[in-house]
């Protein structure tokens, strides 16, 4: 099959699934900002989503997209290393015009994955999965997301870990966002420059927004 057998097809699949992360972060930030303005409002959102079938379906779709994106990223990286052969051991300067992020997407991607695992363990496991599976975790109310955010970001270690994650996300997405659009086909010279600008602005707003929430709860609320 073309999407799985060809290099271009695999890049296309990776680009489309990578946009899942952009959608997830956009939706997630809008939720998290609600917690800054209203604890009750944020908890209403948590309760509304909870274990509803569309929330579960959305979670499964996003999870599938992430898994496919990760698999294809490793496959393409291994192919690139194989194609380079012994040249991969040579230390060379970064080519002119090549972004630092583009040369370190795998490392940045691994940090992003680890951040997602941390976030899933701290929030998804204690909230949505807790409610769906009826885990009844002691001291955890799956509908009181505000208390969970407050507890998590009262610890400096978690704040630092999340800030590192947000920084990796910024580098990963400032390159990955416009690159995905380019791979999909919107790659003429005029729009490519515009998409690079849009990617930088959008990613900066998203990552600063998440960082603001973490720092707000650590310095103001906790």
Short mmCIF file of C-alpha atoms in Angstrom, two decimals:
data_model
loop_
_atom_site.label_atom_id
_atom_site.label_comp_id
_atom_site.label_asym_id
_atom_site.label_seq_id
_atom_site.Cartn_x
_atom_site.Cartn_y
_atom_site.Cartn_z
CA UNK A 1 0.00 0.00 0.00
CA UNK A 2 1.34 3.41 -1.01
CA UNK A 3 0.78 5.04 2.41
CA UNK A 4 2.86 2.39 4.16
CA UNK A 5 5.30 1.20 1.51
CA UNK A 6 6.65 4.50 0.19
CA UNK A 7 8.71 7.10 2.01
CA UNK A 8 6.39 9.89 0.83
CA UNK A 9 3.33 7.95 1.98
CA UNK A 10 4.80 7.38 5.43
CA UNK A 11 5.69 11.07 5.73
CA UNK A 12 2.13 11.96 4.77
CA UNK A 13 0.68 9.64 7.44
CA UNK A 14 3.10 11.03 10.03
CA UNK A 15 2.16 14.61 9.10
CA UNK A 16 -1.58 13.99 9.35
CA UNK A 17 -1.31 12.14 12.66
CA UNK A 18 1.03 14.84 13.97
CA UNK A 19 -1.75 17.36 13.48
CA UNK A 20 -3.76 15.31 16.00
CA UNK A 21 -1.35 16.60 18.65
CA UNK A 22 -2.00 20.19 17.53
CA UNK A 23 -5.77 19.69 17.88
CA UNK A 24 -5.36 17.97 21.24
CA UNK A 25 -3.21 20.78 22.64
CA UNK A 26 -5.56 23.48 21.37
CA UNK A 27 -8.57 21.89 23.01
CA UNK A 28 -6.65 21.07 26.17
CA UNK A 29 -5.36 24.60 26.64
CA UNK A 30 -8.88 26.03 26.34
CA UNK A 31 -9.91 23.67 29.16
CA UNK A 32 -6.92 24.48 31.35
CA UNK A 33 -7.37 28.23 31.05
CA UNK A 34 -10.88 27.77 32.42
CA UNK A 35 -9.28 26.51 35.64
CA UNK A 36 -7.46 29.84 36.07
CA UNK A 37 -10.72 31.79 36.03
CA UNK A 38 -13.14 29.40 37.72
CA UNK A 39 -12.67 26.21 39.70
CA UNK A 40 -16.37 25.37 39.36
CA UNK A 41 -16.30 26.09 35.64
CA UNK A 42 -13.34 23.77 35.09
CA UNK A 43 -14.91 21.02 37.16
CA UNK A 44 -18.13 21.36 35.17
CA UNK A 45 -16.11 20.70 32.00
CA UNK A 46 -14.44 17.68 33.63
CA UNK A 47 -17.78 16.30 34.73
CA UNK A 48 -19.36 16.97 31.32
CA UNK A 49 -16.63 15.07 29.48
CA UNK A 50 -15.93 12.40 32.05
CA UNK A 51 -16.87 8.99 30.72
CA UNK A 52 -19.21 10.16 27.94
CA UNK A 53 -18.99 8.03 24.81
CA UNK A 54 -17.79 10.93 22.64
CA UNK A 55 -15.03 11.75 25.12
CA UNK A 56 -13.95 8.11 25.10
CA UNK A 57 -14.10 7.98 21.29
CA UNK A 58 -12.09 11.18 21.03
CA UNK A 59 -9.49 9.82 23.44
CA UNK A 60 -9.15 6.60 21.45
CA UNK A 61 -8.81 8.45 18.14
CA UNK A 62 -6.16 10.79 19.53
CA UNK A 63 -4.31 7.90 21.16
CA UNK A 64 -4.35 5.97 17.87
CA UNK A 65 -3.04 9.03 16.04
CA UNK A 66 -0.21 9.48 18.56
CA UNK A 67 0.79 5.79 18.36
CA UNK A 68 0.83 5.82 14.55
CA UNK A 69 2.81 9.08 14.55
CA UNK A 70 5.39 7.63 16.95
CA UNK A 71 5.77 4.38 15.00
CA UNK A 72 6.21 6.18 11.69
CA UNK A 73 8.68 8.62 13.24
CA UNK A 74 10.93 5.77 14.37
CA UNK A 75 10.56 3.98 11.02
CA UNK A 76 11.54 7.08 9.06
CA UNK A 77 14.45 7.79 11.42
CA UNK A 78 15.80 4.25 11.00
CA UNK A 79 15.42 4.56 7.22
CA UNK A 80 17.34 7.84 7.22
CA UNK A 81 20.14 6.32 9.33
CA UNK A 82 20.31 3.30 7.02
CA UNK A 83 20.44 5.53 3.95
CA UNK A 84 23.27 7.59 5.40
CA UNK A 85 25.32 4.49 6.21
CA UNK A 86 28.73 5.25 7.71
CA UNK A 87 28.18 8.98 7.13
CA UNK A 88 26.04 9.12 10.26
CA UNK A 89 29.20 8.83 12.36
CA UNK A 90 30.76 11.93 10.84
CA UNK A 91 30.51 15.13 12.85
CA UNK A 92 29.40 17.91 10.58
CA UNK A 93 28.15 21.44 11.05
CA UNK A 94 24.44 22.11 10.74
CA UNK A 95 23.67 22.89 7.09
CA UNK A 96 22.71 26.48 6.33
CA UNK A 97 18.95 27.00 6.38
CA UNK A 98 18.29 23.81 8.34
CA UNK A 99 16.55 24.40 11.67
CA UNK A 100 18.00 22.95 14.88
CA UNK A 101 14.61 21.41 15.65
CA UNK A 102 14.50 19.58 12.32
CA UNK A 103 17.79 17.83 13.16
CA UNK A 104 16.62 16.86 16.63
CA UNK A 105 12.99 15.91 16.04
CA UNK A 106 13.49 12.37 17.36
CA UNK A 107 14.98 13.55 20.67
CA UNK A 108 12.33 16.25 20.99
CA UNK A 109 9.68 13.68 20.13
CA UNK A 110 10.91 11.33 22.86
CA UNK A 111 10.67 14.17 25.41
CA UNK A 112 7.15 14.94 24.16
CA UNK A 113 6.20 11.26 24.56
CA UNK A 114 7.60 11.14 28.09
CA UNK A 115 5.66 14.30 28.88
CA UNK A 116 2.47 12.72 27.58
CA UNK A 117 3.11 9.65 29.72
CA UNK A 118 3.62 11.86 32.78
CA UNK A 119 0.50 13.85 32.00
CA UNK A 120 -1.52 10.69 31.43
CA UNK A 121 -0.37 9.25 34.75
CA UNK A 122 -1.10 12.46 36.65
CA UNK A 123 -4.45 13.35 35.09
CA UNK A 124 -6.00 10.94 32.58
CA UNK A 125 -5.41 7.90 34.80
CA UNK A 126 -6.81 9.66 37.86
CA UNK A 127 -9.76 11.23 36.06
CA UNK A 128 -11.23 9.67 32.93
CA UNK A 129 -9.80 6.16 33.34
CA UNK A 130 -10.61 6.28 37.04
CA UNK A 131 -14.26 6.96 36.21
CA UNK A 132 -14.54 4.60 33.24
CA UNK A 133 -12.93 1.62 34.96
CA UNK A 134 -14.41 2.39 38.38
CA UNK A 135 -10.97 2.32 39.99
CA UNK A 136 -12.12 4.36 43.00
CA UNK A 137 -8.63 5.65 43.66
CA UNK A 138 -8.32 6.76 47.29
CA UNK A 139 -8.38 10.52 47.80
CA UNK A 140 -9.14 11.22 44.12
CA UNK A 141 -12.40 12.67 42.81
CA UNK A 142 -12.40 12.23 38.99
CA UNK A 143 -14.75 15.21 38.67
CA UNK A 144 -12.60 17.55 40.77
CA UNK A 145 -9.94 18.33 38.20
CA UNK A 146 -9.22 21.67 39.83
CA UNK A 147 -8.03 20.00 43.02
CA UNK A 148 -5.84 17.68 40.98
CA UNK A 149 -4.22 20.56 39.07
CA UNK A 150 -3.68 22.42 42.34
CA UNK A 151 -2.09 19.38 43.97
CA UNK A 152 0.14 18.57 41.00
CA UNK A 153 1.48 22.08 40.49
CA UNK A 154 2.03 22.67 44.18
CA UNK A 155 5.21 20.60 43.73
CA UNK A 156 8.15 22.40 42.18
CA UNK A 157 9.48 19.21 40.59
CA UNK A 158 6.32 18.71 38.56
CA UNK A 159 6.33 22.36 37.50
CA UNK A 160 9.91 22.02 36.21
CA UNK A 161 9.17 18.74 34.42
CA UNK A 162 6.13 20.26 32.73
CA UNK A 163 8.07 23.38 31.72
CA UNK A 164 10.72 21.17 30.11
CA UNK A 165 7.91 19.35 28.31
CA UNK A 166 6.41 22.62 27.08
CA UNK A 167 9.82 23.76 25.81
CA UNK A 168 10.26 20.48 23.89
CA UNK A 169 6.74 20.87 22.51
CA UNK A 170 7.59 24.36 21.31
CA UNK A 171 10.66 23.20 19.39
CA UNK A 172 8.87 20.11 18.08
CA UNK A 173 5.77 21.95 16.87
CA UNK A 174 7.39 25.10 15.47
CA UNK A 175 9.04 22.82 12.94
CA UNK A 176 6.54 19.97 12.81
CA UNK A 177 3.41 22.08 12.25
CA UNK A 178 4.50 23.87 9.08
CA UNK A 179 6.41 20.80 7.89
CA UNK A 180 3.21 18.74 8.12
CA UNK A 181 1.33 21.35 6.09
CA UNK A 182 4.12 21.31 3.52
CA UNK A 183 4.01 17.51 3.26
CA UNK A 184 0.24 17.55 2.82
CA UNK A 185 0.76 19.79 -0.22
CA UNK A 186 0.36 23.44 0.77
CA UNK A 187 3.96 24.20 -0.03
CA UNK A 188 4.24 27.04 -2.52
CA UNK A 189 6.79 29.72 -1.63
CA UNK A 190 4.23 32.32 -0.53
CA UNK A 191 2.19 30.07 1.75
CA UNK A 192 5.18 28.16 3.11
CA UNK A 193 6.55 31.38 4.61
CA UNK A 194 3.10 32.20 5.98
CA UNK A 195 2.70 28.74 7.52
CA UNK A 196 6.10 29.04 9.19
CA UNK A 197 4.98 32.31 10.77
CA UNK A 198 1.60 30.88 11.76
CA UNK A 199 3.32 27.82 13.27
CA UNK A 200 5.66 29.96 15.36
CA UNK A 201 2.89 32.25 16.62
CA UNK A 202 0.39 29.46 17.28
CA UNK A 203 2.91 27.21 19.03
CA UNK A 204 4.23 30.06 21.16
CA UNK A 205 0.71 30.96 22.31
CA UNK A 206 -0.09 27.32 23.12
CA UNK A 207 3.12 26.63 25.05
CA UNK A 208 3.11 29.95 26.91
CA UNK A 209 -0.52 29.29 27.81
CA UNK A 210 0.30 25.93 29.35
CA UNK A 211 3.33 27.37 31.15
CA UNK A 212 1.17 30.20 32.49
CA UNK A 213 -1.32 27.73 33.99
CA UNK A 214 1.44 25.71 35.69
CA UNK A 215 3.16 28.81 37.09
CA UNK A 216 -0.16 30.38 38.12
CA UNK A 217 -1.08 27.40 40.25
CA UNK A 218 2.42 27.14 41.74
CA UNK A 219 2.90 30.81 42.64
CA UNK A 220 -0.65 32.08 43.12
CA UNK A 221 -2.97 29.20 44.04
CA UNK A 222 -0.87 26.54 45.77
#
